[in-house]
Structures are given as structure tokens and as C-alpha cells.
Amino acid sequence: MANKKIDKEYVAKDCDEIQPKNTEPSKRSNSVKTEDSGKIKRSENIPNNKDNSILIALKQYIDNNKVAGLKMREPEDALIFAPYSSFQKSSKWMAGRYIGELVINLPKKNIKNAQKDQTIHLSIKPRFGINFLIHMIEEIYNFHILESTRMQDEGNTWNNIYQLILRKLWIAKFAEADKYGLPRKTVKRTHQGMQIHGHLNVRKSILPFFTKKNVISEYREKEIDDVIGRIVYKAYDILANKETGLQGLPPQVQESINDLYTLYHKQQIKVTDHEYLSIQYKSIYQSWKPLVDFSWQIIKHRGFDPERNVDGEYAMFFDMAEIWEAYIGKILEKNFFHCTEQNSNIRLFKDEQEKEFQRIIPDYISRDWTNEKATAIGDAKYMDLLEKTNLLGEQTYSVYYKTIMYMYRFNAKKGFIFYPRKTSDTEDSIKTFTIGGENKGALYMIGLNIPQNKDDMNYADYQKMIKKEEENFRNHVNQCL
């Protein structure tokens, strides 16, 4: 982390309580219960009035600014939740579904009763542990993360892990995008000389023909989309090691990077917000949009690297709900088609002229689906559903009803909600609800048991445990289909 004095640190696990971190040496006896090598003291980690004022200011900053990695489309997408807010009924400050780190300087004018500006460090870690996070990433993108990063050490190791995951995700998105080569667009060129390139422009050729014995011709050719090329190469330049480049590139990605290097390595690359927002993708190049958007975030935040930011401020967050959805889609790919913004064009309604409108994107549809019918619909939820089976509360409203709406759209008799659960949970991993009305159906809540272990356990052993649980999970799904 950059050499910037931190005034206050807060720690949490995703979807869990936010607590102040006490970095002062404990003056109490060894009998005091501590956590994280004595740095978080349970007896002293309750937010006080000062903490409350700081967290209010921090939430206002996050909600009013574009923090990298956050998708703030709806109130429930927030990074942190205040006590008794609309989407959480706890008396505590709670973290949302994101993991990552943030260092920000809050002006004293924004903090109630503050005497000076406050530099705040917020760290949110995955509630199921780093091993499960790495396993999901490896399953989704089919690559392996270095063994040395699977250990949680003191210092800035979590940031190092996030940096490595960031690089691997960028490479994976590049490989997914680069199906038909780098995006190109047609440009008009003009040639002056004795030979004709393309079509002769007679009118413009009259004067140069009599003065220089040359003619003017015009032709069209394909060239790499300059804005997309600059954005992608700038992100690569930020992520890559200056000596060795970016390791582990697939051959096709390496070839495309080489083409971009030839074009841009001698330039001081700058891209404006207007240029980024004005990008238009042809249908054949739609797969590049996720990579370009991801690269733009990297550019705006210098790769989320505190060492690259002069003022020491940075933010880097990953959406665990998005990772969970992609992971479930991967392990259930034989049964379900995973719908995304790029591969799905499903509409909910038809007007009087039978024209479809109102796009919807279910998480999963059974492989036998047509535009009118499917055997089953699936939805991924990265939340603890064991206490939400009574269908009460605003969160559970969308949890169940959206899935039922998708079932109705496709005349599906079976709906599934897939959620993570601890192996220590005693309740059944499958819950079934019968849907009433004429079109009777069933809604199945199926939990994937996540092994609870220490992050320093052997990763090979952990993989054996989670693979076994994945197989059990698939068997449960097959039994219900």
C-alpha cells in the first residue's frame, strides 16, 4: 500500500457486519478474545458514534461516486448498508455482496464533529474464504492461480491476490472477446500517384494530372478501431510487468497484443470519457464490450494499484454475486444454458402486432428451451436463504417472485434457486415449494455446501472437498429435474 497514514480502518466479510479494526497493541491480558493475529479485538470492535459519522460519510461518498467494480443500478447493489436501511433490518452496519479494498480521504466537512480530514481504509473479504474464491475463478475461466497466492499472510497479501485475479480476469475476458480478431472498421483512404487504388476520382484528378501527371483515387480498407485499440492496450500497459509483460497469454491473445504493441507502444496514449462513451460495436464485435468496459475501469483507477496512485487513494472491488452466477453456470452447464447480456435476447411481452418487447435475462434456462417453452428455469443467489424461506421481507420478494415470473414466461413447471451454504449448516440442502394456481409447479431451493476451512490448508485437499460437494450438488439438481 502507498505510504499514506490511515486514520481509521474497517473490516468485514461480504454480506456480514462491518467492524472497526484496532491496530493498536493490546494492553489487556492474553485472555481477551482476539481475531486476525490480535489485530481485531472483539471486546472493542463495536462502532461508536465517531465510527457511525465516518461510515455515513463513507457511504455518501461511495453512493455518489463511480467506485470501480460496483454496479450501482439499484439500492440493493450498495457496497455498504446503514443500520435499519431498506434492504437490511439489522442494527449494524453491513457489507454488501462485494469484496475488495478501498482507501479514500474524507474531508472533515463531510464528517459530523470531525476535527480533521480522515483517511479511511475499508477491506471486505470473501465470507467463504480465499480458497473458494480462487476455486470459483479457476473453474469459470479455466486457468490456475499461482500456489504462492493461496496463502493469507500478514501485510498486503490480500491486495496482491486481488491484483493477480484482476490480471487473470483481464486475460480471460480478452480471450473470450478475441473470437474474430481485433475489432476493425472501414475507413476511406485517398491515394495520389500514377497508379489507381480503388476508384478514380475524375474531378479531383484533373489538376494533378496536368501539373504532376498524377491521378487521385479513393479506396476503403479495414483498420483496427482506434478507440478500442487504445483502451485495451492502455489497460495492458498498466497491468503488465515492464520487464516481462503479462504472463500466461493464450497464443491468439498474444498475437493481438503484438498488433496493438506495434501500433501504440511509442505513443502517449490518452482516451477521453467522450471517446469511451461514443464507442459503437458491430454485432460481430459485441464480445469485446465486457473487455473494453473492464479495461476502462483499469485505466481510470490505474489498475487498482495503490503504488501507482500519487495520492495513495484507490478502490478495487469484485462482485461476488456475478462470480457466483458464472460459477454455478459452469458446474451446471450440462443441464442449463447460462444467459448473459451478450448471448441472450429474450423478451417478456408481445404487443397487439405480436412484436416482442421488454428484454429479460434469466440466469439459467434448461438446455431444451425454445422461445416459448422450457422444462426449468434457474436463478443464482449469493445470499443465505436458510432464514428467508418464509417469503417475508423486501429482499426475499425479488428472490422468489422473479424466478416464478420467468417460469410463467417459459411455461416451465420447475424453478430452481441456487445458493451457497456452509457445510456446518444442519438444515436440508433442498427445500421445495409447491406453486398454486392452474399451472401448478415446484420451486426448488438447492444449496451448494461450501467447505469451511482455514485459508492456509493445502489447496489440493480443499479442491477434493469442494469437488465432492459439487458432485453432490449436481446429483440434487438432477433428482429434481
Coordinates of N, CA, C and O in Angstrom, one line a residue, residues 81-228:
F81 N -24.3 -1.0 3.9 CA -25.7 -0.7 4.2 C -25.7 -0.1 5.6 O -25.1 -0.7 6.6
A82 N -26.5 1.0 5.8 CA -26.6 1.6 7.1 C -27.6 0.8 8.0 O -28.4 0.0 7.4
P83 N -27.5 0.9 9.3 CA -28.5 0.2 10.1 C -29.9 0.5 9.8 O -30.3 1.6 9.5
Y84 N -30.8 -0.5 9.8 CA -32.2 -0.4 9.5 C -32.5 0.3 8.2 O -33.5 1.0 8.1
S85 N -31.7 0.0 7.2 CA -32.0 0.6 5.9 C -33.0 -0.3 5.2 O -33.4 -1.4 5.6
S86 N -33.4 0.1 4.0 CA -34.5 -0.6 3.2 C -34.1 -2.0 3.0 O -35.0 -2.9 2.9
F87 N -32.9 -2.4 2.8 CA -32.5 -3.7 2.3 C -31.8 -4.5 3.4 O -31.2 -5.5 3.1
Q88 N -31.8 -4.0 4.6 CA -31.3 -4.9 5.7 C -31.8 -4.3 7.0 O -31.9 -3.1 7.2
K89 N -32.3 -5.2 7.8 CA -33.1 -4.9 9.0 C -32.2 -4.9 10.3 O -32.7 -4.9 11.4
S90 N -30.9 -5.1 10.1 CA -30.0 -5.2 11.3 C -29.8 -3.8 11.9 O -29.9 -2.8 11.2
S91 N -29.4 -3.8 13.1 CA -29.0 -2.6 13.8 C -27.5 -2.3 13.6 O -27.0 -1.3 14.1
K92 N -26.9 -3.1 12.7 CA -25.4 -2.9 12.5 C -25.2 -2.4 11.1 O -26.0 -2.5 10.2
W93 N -24.0 -1.8 10.9 CA -23.5 -1.5 9.6 C -23.1 -2.8 8.9 O -22.4 -3.6 9.5
M94 N -23.6 -3.1 7.7 CA -23.4 -4.3 7.0 C -22.7 -4.1 5.6 O -23.0 -3.1 5.0
A95 N -21.9 -5.1 5.3 CA -21.3 -5.1 3.9 C -22.2 -5.8 2.9 O -23.0 -6.6 3.3
G96 N -22.2 -5.3 1.7 CA -23.0 -6.0 0.7 C -22.3 -7.2 0.1 O -21.5 -7.8 0.8
R97 N -22.5 -7.4 -1.2 CA -22.0 -8.7 -1.8 C -20.6 -8.5 -2.4 O -20.1 -9.5 -3.0
Y98 N -20.0 -7.4 -2.3 CA -18.7 -7.2 -3.0 C -17.5 -7.5 -2.0 O -17.7 -7.4 -0.8
I99 N -16.4 -7.8 -2.6 CA -15.1 -8.0 -1.9 C -14.1 -7.1 -2.5 O -14.2 -6.8 -3.7
G100 N -13.1 -6.7 -1.7 CA -12.1 -5.8 -2.2 C -11.6 -4.8 -1.2 O -11.8 -5.0 0.1
E101 N -11.0 -3.7 -1.6 CA -10.4 -2.8 -0.7 C -10.6 -1.4 -1.3 O -10.8 -1.1 -2.5
L102 N -10.6 -0.4 -0.3 CA -10.8 1.0 -0.7 C -10.0 1.8 0.3 O -10.0 1.6 1.5
V103 N -9.2 2.8 -0.2 CA -8.6 3.8 0.6 C -9.0 5.2 0.1 O -8.8 5.4 -1.1
I104 N -9.6 6.0 0.9 CA -10.2 7.2 0.5 C -10.0 8.3 1.6 O -10.0 8.0 2.8
N105 N -9.8 9.5 1.1 CA -9.6 10.6 2.1 C -11.0 11.4 2.1 O -11.5 11.9 1.1
L106 N -11.6 11.4 3.3 CA -12.9 12.0 3.5 C -12.7 13.4 4.1 O -12.1 13.5 5.2
P107 N -13.1 14.5 3.5 CA -13.0 15.8 4.1 C -13.7 16.0 5.4 O -14.8 15.4 5.5
K108 N -13.2 16.7 6.3 CA -13.8 16.8 7.6 C -15.2 17.5 7.6 O -16.0 17.2 8.4
K109 N -15.4 18.3 6.5 CA -16.7 18.9 6.4 C -17.8 17.9 6.2 O -19.0 18.2 6.4
N110 N -17.5 16.7 5.7 CA -18.5 15.7 5.4 C -18.7 14.7 6.6 O -19.6 13.9 6.5
I111 N -17.9 14.9 7.6 CA -18.0 14.0 8.8 C -18.5 14.8 10.0 O -17.8 15.8 10.4
K112 N -19.5 14.4 10.6 CA -20.1 15.1 11.7 C -19.1 15.2 12.9 O -18.5 14.2 13.3
N113 N -18.8 16.4 13.4 CA -18.0 16.7 14.5 C -16.5 16.3 14.3 O -15.7 16.2 15.2
A114 N -16.1 16.2 13.0 CA -14.7 15.8 12.8 C -13.8 17.1 12.9 O -14.2 18.2 12.5
Q115 N -12.6 16.9 13.5 CA -11.7 17.9 13.6 C -10.7 18.1 12.5 O -10.0 19.1 12.3
K116 N -10.6 17.0 11.7 CA -9.6 17.0 10.6 C -10.1 16.0 9.5 O -11.0 15.2 9.8
D117 N -9.5 16.1 8.3 CA -9.8 15.1 7.3 C -9.5 13.7 7.8 O -8.5 13.5 8.6
Q118 N -10.2 12.7 7.3 CA -9.9 11.3 7.7 C -9.6 10.4 6.5 O -10.4 10.4 5.5
T119 N -8.5 9.7 6.5 CA -8.1 8.7 5.5 C -8.6 7.4 6.0 O -8.2 6.9 7.1
I120 N -9.5 6.8 5.2 CA -10.2 5.6 5.6 C -9.8 4.4 4.7 O -9.7 4.5 3.5
H121 N -9.6 3.3 5.4 CA -9.3 2.0 4.7 C -10.4 1.0 5.0 O -10.7 0.7 6.2
L122 N -11.1 0.6 4.0 CA -12.2 -0.4 4.1 C -11.7 -1.7 3.4 O -11.4 -1.6 2.2
S123 N -11.8 -2.8 4.1 CA -11.4 -4.1 3.5 C -12.5 -5.1 3.7 O -13.0 -5.3 4.8
I124 N -13.0 -5.7 2.6 CA -14.1 -6.6 2.6 C -13.6 -7.9 2.0 O -13.2 -8.0 0.8
K125 N -13.6 -9.0 2.8 CA -13.0 -10.3 2.3 C -14.2 -11.3 2.1 O -15.3 -11.1 2.6
P126 N -13.9 -12.3 1.3 CA -14.9 -13.3 0.9 C -15.3 -14.1 2.2 O -14.4 -14.6 2.9
R127 N -16.6 -14.2 2.4 CA -17.0 -14.9 3.7 C -16.8 -16.4 3.6 O -16.8 -17.1 4.7
F128 N -16.6 -17.0 2.4 CA -16.3 -18.4 2.4 C -14.9 -18.7 2.2 O -14.5 -19.8 2.0
G129 N -14.0 -17.7 2.3 CA -12.6 -17.9 2.3 C -11.9 -17.7 0.9 O -12.6 -17.8 -0.1
I130 N -10.6 -17.5 0.9 CA -9.9 -17.2 -0.3 C -9.8 -18.5 -1.2 O -9.8 -18.4 -2.4
N131 N -9.8 -19.7 -0.5 CA -9.7 -20.9 -1.3 C -10.9 -21.1 -2.2 O -10.8 -21.5 -3.4
F132 N -12.1 -20.8 -1.7 CA -13.3 -20.9 -2.5 C -13.3 -19.9 -3.6 O -13.7 -20.2 -4.7
L133 N -12.9 -18.7 -3.3 CA -12.9 -17.6 -4.3 C -11.9 -18.0 -5.5 O -12.3 -17.9 -6.6
I134 N -10.7 -18.5 -5.1 CA -9.8 -18.9 -6.2 C -10.3 -20.1 -7.0 O -10.2 -20.1 -8.2
H135 N -11.0 -21.0 -6.3 CA -11.6 -22.2 -7.0 C -12.6 -21.7 -8.0 O -12.7 -22.2 -9.1
M136 N -13.5 -20.8 -7.6 CA -14.5 -20.3 -8.5 C -13.9 -19.7 -9.7 O -14.3 -20.0 -10.9
I137 N -12.9 -18.8 -9.5 CA -12.3 -18.1 -10.6 C -11.6 -19.1 -11.6 O -11.7 -19.0 -12.8
E138 N -11.0 -20.1 -11.0 CA -10.3 -21.1 -11.8 C -11.3 -22.0 -12.6 O -11.1 -22.3 -13.8
E139 N -12.5 -22.3 -12.0 CA -13.5 -23.1 -12.7 C -14.1 -22.3 -13.8 O -14.3 -22.8 -15.0
I140 N -14.4 -21.0 -13.6 CA -15.1 -20.2 -14.6 C -14.2 -20.0 -15.8 O -14.6 -20.1 -17.0
Y141 N -12.9 -19.6 -15.6 CA -12.1 -19.2 -16.7 C -11.0 -20.2 -17.1 O -10.2 -20.0 -18.0
N142 N -11.0 -21.4 -16.4 CA -10.2 -22.5 -16.8 C -8.7 -22.1 -16.8 O -8.0 -22.3 -17.8
F143 N -8.2 -21.5 -15.7 CA -6.8 -21.2 -15.6 C -6.4 -21.5 -14.1 O -7.3 -21.6 -13.2
H144 N -5.2 -21.5 -13.8 CA -4.7 -21.8 -12.5 C -3.9 -20.6 -11.9 O -3.1 -20.0 -12.6
I145 N -4.2 -20.3 -10.7 CA -3.6 -19.2 -10.0 C -2.4 -19.7 -9.2 O -2.5 -20.8 -8.6
L146 N -1.3 -19.0 -9.2 CA -0.1 -19.5 -8.6 C -0.3 -19.9 -7.1 O -1.0 -19.3 -6.4
E147 N 0.4 -21.0 -6.8 CA 0.2 -21.6 -5.5 C 0.6 -20.6 -4.4 O 0.1 -20.6 -3.3
S148 N 1.6 -19.7 -4.7 CA 2.1 -18.8 -3.7 C 1.0 -17.8 -3.2 O 1.2 -17.2 -2.2
T149 N 0.0 -17.6 -4.0 CA -1.0 -16.6 -3.7 C -2.1 -17.2 -2.9 O -3.1 -16.5 -2.5
R150 N -2.1 -18.5 -2.6 CA -3.2 -19.2 -1.9 C -3.0 -19.1 -0.4 O -3.8 -19.7 0.3
M151 N -2.0 -18.4 0.0 CA -1.8 -18.3 1.5 C -2.1 -16.9 1.9 O -1.7 -15.9 1.3
Q152 N -2.8 -16.7 3.0 CA -3.1 -15.4 3.5 C -2.0 -15.1 4.5 O -1.9 -15.7 5.6
D153 N -1.1 -14.1 4.2 CA -0.1 -13.7 5.1 C -0.4 -12.3 5.7 O -1.3 -11.7 5.4
E154 N 0.6 -11.9 6.5 CA 0.5 -10.5 7.0 C 0.8 -9.5 5.9 O 1.3 -9.9 4.9
G155 N 0.5 -8.2 6.2 CA 0.8 -7.2 5.2 C -0.2 -7.1 4.1 O -1.4 -7.1 4.4
N156 N 0.2 -6.9 2.9 CA -0.7 -6.5 1.8 C -1.0 -7.7 0.9 O -1.2 -7.5 -0.3
T157 N -1.0 -8.9 1.4 CA -1.2 -10.1 0.6 C -2.5 -10.1 -0.1 O -2.6 -10.5 -1.2
W158 N -3.6 -9.7 0.6 CA -4.9 -9.7 0.0 C -4.9 -8.8 -1.2 O -5.5 -9.1 -2.3
N159 N -4.2 -7.6 -1.2 CA -4.2 -6.8 -2.3 C -3.4 -7.5 -3.5 O -3.8 -7.4 -4.6
N160 N -2.3 -8.2 -3.1 CA -1.6 -8.9 -4.1 C -2.5 -10.0 -4.8 O -2.4 -10.2 -6.0
I161 N -3.3 -10.7 -4.0 CA -4.2 -11.7 -4.5 C -5.2 -11.0 -5.5 O -5.4 -11.5 -6.6
Y162 N -5.8 -9.9 -5.1 CA -6.7 -9.2 -5.9 C -6.0 -8.8 -7.2 O -6.6 -8.8 -8.3
Q163 N -4.8 -8.3 -7.1 CA -4.1 -7.9 -8.3 C -3.9 -9.0 -9.3 O -4.1 -8.9 -10.5
L164 N -3.5 -10.2 -8.8 CA -3.3 -11.3 -9.6 C -4.7 -11.8 -10.3 O -4.7 -12.1 -11.5
I165 N -5.7 -11.8 -9.5 CA -7.0 -12.2 -10.0 C -7.5 -11.2 -11.1 O -8.0 -11.5 -12.1
L166 N -7.2 -9.9 -10.8 CA -7.5 -8.8 -11.8 C -6.8 -9.1 -13.2 O -7.4 -9.1 -14.2
R167 N -5.5 -9.5 -13.1 CA -4.8 -9.8 -14.3 C -5.4 -11.0 -15.0 O -5.5 -11.0 -16.3
K168 N -5.7 -12.0 -14.3 CA -6.2 -13.3 -14.8 C -7.6 -13.0 -15.5 O -7.9 -13.6 -16.5
L169 N -8.4 -12.2 -14.8 CA -9.7 -11.9 -15.3 C -9.6 -11.1 -16.6 O -10.3 -11.4 -17.6
W170 N -8.7 -10.2 -16.7 CA -8.5 -9.4 -17.9 C -8.1 -10.3 -19.1 O -8.6 -10.2 -20.2
I171 N -7.1 -11.2 -18.8 CA -6.7 -12.1 -19.8 C -7.8 -13.0 -20.3 O -8.0 -13.2 -21.5
A172 N -8.6 -13.5 -19.4 CA -9.7 -14.4 -19.7 C -10.8 -13.6 -20.5 O -11.3 -14.2 -21.5
K173 N -11.1 -12.4 -20.2 CA -12.0 -11.6 -20.9 C -11.5 -11.3 -22.3 O -12.3 -11.2 -23.3
F174 N -10.2 -11.1 -22.4 CA -9.6 -10.8 -23.7 C -9.7 -12.1 -24.6 O -10.1 -12.0 -25.8
A175 N -9.4 -13.2 -24.1 CA -9.6 -14.5 -24.8 C -11.0 -14.7 -25.3 O -11.3 -15.2 -26.4
E176 N -12.0 -14.4 -24.4 CA -13.4 -14.5 -24.8 C -13.8 -13.6 -25.8 O -14.6 -13.9 -26.7
A177 N -13.2 -12.3 -25.8 CA -13.6 -11.3 -26.8 C -12.9 -11.6 -28.2 O -13.6 -11.3 -29.2
D178 N -11.7 -12.2 -28.2 CA -10.9 -12.2 -29.4 C -11.3 -13.4 -30.3 O -10.4 -14.2 -30.7
K179 N -12.6 -13.6 -30.5 CA -13.0 -14.7 -31.3 C -12.8 -14.5 -32.8 O -12.5 -15.4 -33.6
Y180 N -12.9 -13.2 -33.3 CA -12.8 -12.9 -34.7 C -11.7 -11.9 -34.9 O -11.7 -11.2 -35.9
G181 N -10.8 -11.8 -34.0 CA -9.7 -10.9 -34.2 C -10.1 -9.5 -33.6 O -11.1 -9.3 -33.0
L182 N -9.1 -8.6 -33.6 CA -9.3 -7.2 -33.1 C -10.5 -6.5 -33.8 O -10.6 -6.7 -35.1
P183 N -11.3 -5.7 -33.2 CA -12.4 -5.0 -33.8 C -11.8 -4.1 -34.9 O -10.8 -3.3 -34.7
R184 N -12.4 -4.1 -36.1 CA -11.9 -3.3 -37.2 C -13.1 -2.5 -37.7 O -14.3 -2.9 -37.6
K185 N -12.8 -1.3 -38.3 CA -13.8 -0.6 -39.0 C -13.3 -0.1 -40.4 O -12.1 0.0 -40.6
T186 N -14.3 0.2 -41.2 CA -13.9 0.6 -42.6 C -13.6 2.1 -42.6 O -14.4 2.9 -42.1
V187 N -12.5 2.4 -43.2 CA -12.1 3.8 -43.3 C -11.8 4.2 -44.8 O -11.4 3.3 -45.6
K188 N -12.1 5.4 -45.2 CA -11.9 5.8 -46.6 C -10.5 6.4 -46.7 O -10.1 7.3 -46.0
R189 N -9.8 6.0 -47.7 CA -8.4 6.4 -48.0 C -8.3 7.1 -49.4 O -9.1 6.8 -50.3
T190 N -7.4 8.0 -49.5 CA -7.2 8.7 -50.8 C -5.7 8.5 -51.2 O -4.8 8.6 -50.4
H191 N -5.5 8.2 -52.5 CA -4.2 7.9 -53.0 C -3.9 8.8 -54.2 O -4.8 9.0 -55.1
Q192 N -2.7 9.4 -54.2 CA -2.3 10.3 -55.4 C -1.1 9.6 -56.0 O -0.1 9.4 -55.3
G193 N -1.1 9.4 -57.3 CA 0.0 8.8 -58.0 C -0.4 8.3 -59.3 O -1.5 8.6 -59.8
M194 N 0.6 7.7 -60.0 CA 0.3 7.2 -61.4 C -0.6 6.0 -61.4 O -1.3 5.8 -62.4
Q195 N -0.6 5.2 -60.3 CA -1.5 4.0 -60.3 C -2.8 4.4 -59.6 O -2.9 5.2 -58.7
I196 N -3.8 3.7 -60.0 CA -5.2 3.9 -59.4 C -5.4 2.8 -58.3 O -5.2 1.6 -58.5
H197 N -5.7 3.3 -57.1 CA -6.1 2.4 -56.0 C -7.6 2.5 -55.8 O -8.0 3.6 -55.3
G198 N -8.3 1.5 -56.1 CA -9.8 1.6 -55.9 C -10.5 2.3 -57.0 O -10.4 1.8 -58.2
H199 N -11.1 3.4 -56.7 CA -11.9 4.1 -57.8 C -11.3 5.4 -58.1 O -10.9 6.2 -57.2
L200 N -11.2 5.7 -59.4 CA -10.7 7.0 -59.8 C -11.6 8.2 -59.5 O -12.8 8.1 -59.9
N201 N -11.1 9.2 -58.9 CA -11.9 10.4 -58.7 C -11.6 11.4 -59.8 O -10.6 12.1 -59.7
V202 N -12.4 11.4 -60.9 CA -12.1 12.1 -62.1 C -12.0 13.6 -61.8 O -11.0 14.3 -62.2
R203 N -12.9 14.2 -61.1 CA -12.9 15.6 -60.8 C -11.7 16.1 -60.1 O -11.1 17.1 -60.5
K204 N -11.3 15.3 -59.0 CA -10.1 15.8 -58.3 C -8.8 15.5 -59.0 O -7.7 15.9 -58.6
S205 N -8.9 14.6 -60.1 CA -7.6 14.2 -60.8 C -7.2 15.2 -61.9 O -6.1 15.1 -62.4
I206 N -8.1 16.1 -62.3 CA -7.9 17.0 -63.5 C -6.6 17.8 -63.3 O -5.7 17.8 -64.1
L207 N -6.6 18.6 -62.2 CA -5.4 19.5 -61.9 C -4.1 18.7 -61.7 O -3.1 19.0 -62.4
P208 N -4.1 17.7 -60.8 CA -2.8 17.0 -60.6 C -2.3 16.2 -61.8 O -1.2 16.0 -62.0
F209 N -3.3 15.8 -62.7 CA -2.9 15.1 -63.9 C -2.1 16.0 -64.9 O -1.1 15.6 -65.4
F210 N -2.6 17.3 -65.0 CA -1.9 18.2 -65.9 C -0.6 18.8 -65.3 O 0.3 19.2 -66.0
T211 N -0.6 18.9 -64.0 CA 0.6 19.5 -63.4 C 1.7 18.5 -62.9 O 2.9 18.8 -63.0
K212 N 1.3 17.3 -62.5 CA 2.2 16.3 -62.0 C 2.1 15.0 -62.6 O 2.8 14.0 -62.2
K213 N 1.2 14.9 -63.6 CA 1.0 13.6 -64.2 C 0.5 12.5 -63.2 O 0.8 11.3 -63.3
N214 N -0.2 12.9 -62.1 CA -0.8 12.0 -61.1 C -2.3 12.1 -61.2 O -2.9 13.0 -61.7
V215 N -2.9 11.0 -60.6 CA -4.4 11.0 -60.5 C -4.7 10.7 -59.1 O -3.9 10.2 -58.3
I216 N -5.9 11.1 -58.7 CA -6.5 10.9 -57.4 C -7.4 9.7 -57.4 O -8.4 9.7 -58.2
S217 N -7.2 8.8 -56.6 CA -8.1 7.6 -56.5 C -8.5 7.4 -55.0 O -7.8 7.9 -54.1
E218 N -9.6 6.8 -54.8 CA -10.1 6.5 -53.4 C -10.4 5.1 -53.2 O -10.9 4.4 -54.2
Y219 N -10.2 4.6 -52.0 CA -10.4 3.2 -51.7 C -10.8 3.1 -50.2 O -10.6 4.0 -49.5
R220 N -11.3 1.9 -49.9 CA -11.7 1.7 -48.5 C -10.8 0.5 -48.0 O -10.6 -0.4 -48.7
E221 N -10.5 0.5 -46.7 CA -9.8 -0.6 -46.1 C -10.2 -0.7 -44.6 O -10.7 0.2 -44.0
K222 N -9.9 -1.9 -44.1 CA -10.2 -2.1 -42.7 C -9.0 -1.8 -41.8 O -7.9 -2.1 -42.2
E223 N -9.2 -1.1 -40.7 CA -8.2 -0.9 -39.7 C -8.7 -1.1 -38.3 O -9.9 -1.1 -38.1
I224 N -7.8 -1.4 -37.4 CA -8.2 -1.6 -36.0 C -9.0 -0.4 -35.5 O -8.5 0.8 -35.7
D225 N -10.1 -0.6 -34.8 CA -10.8 0.5 -34.2 C -9.9 1.2 -33.2 O -9.5 0.6 -32.2
D226 N -9.6 2.5 -33.5 CA -8.6 3.2 -32.8 C -8.9 3.4 -31.3 O -8.1 3.2 -30.4
V227 N -10.2 3.7 -31.0 CA -10.5 4.0 -29.6 C -10.5 2.7 -28.8 O -9.9 2.6 -27.7
I228 N -11.0 1.6 -29.3 CA -11.0 0.3 -28.7 C -9.6 -0.1 -28.5 O -9.1 -0.6 -27.4

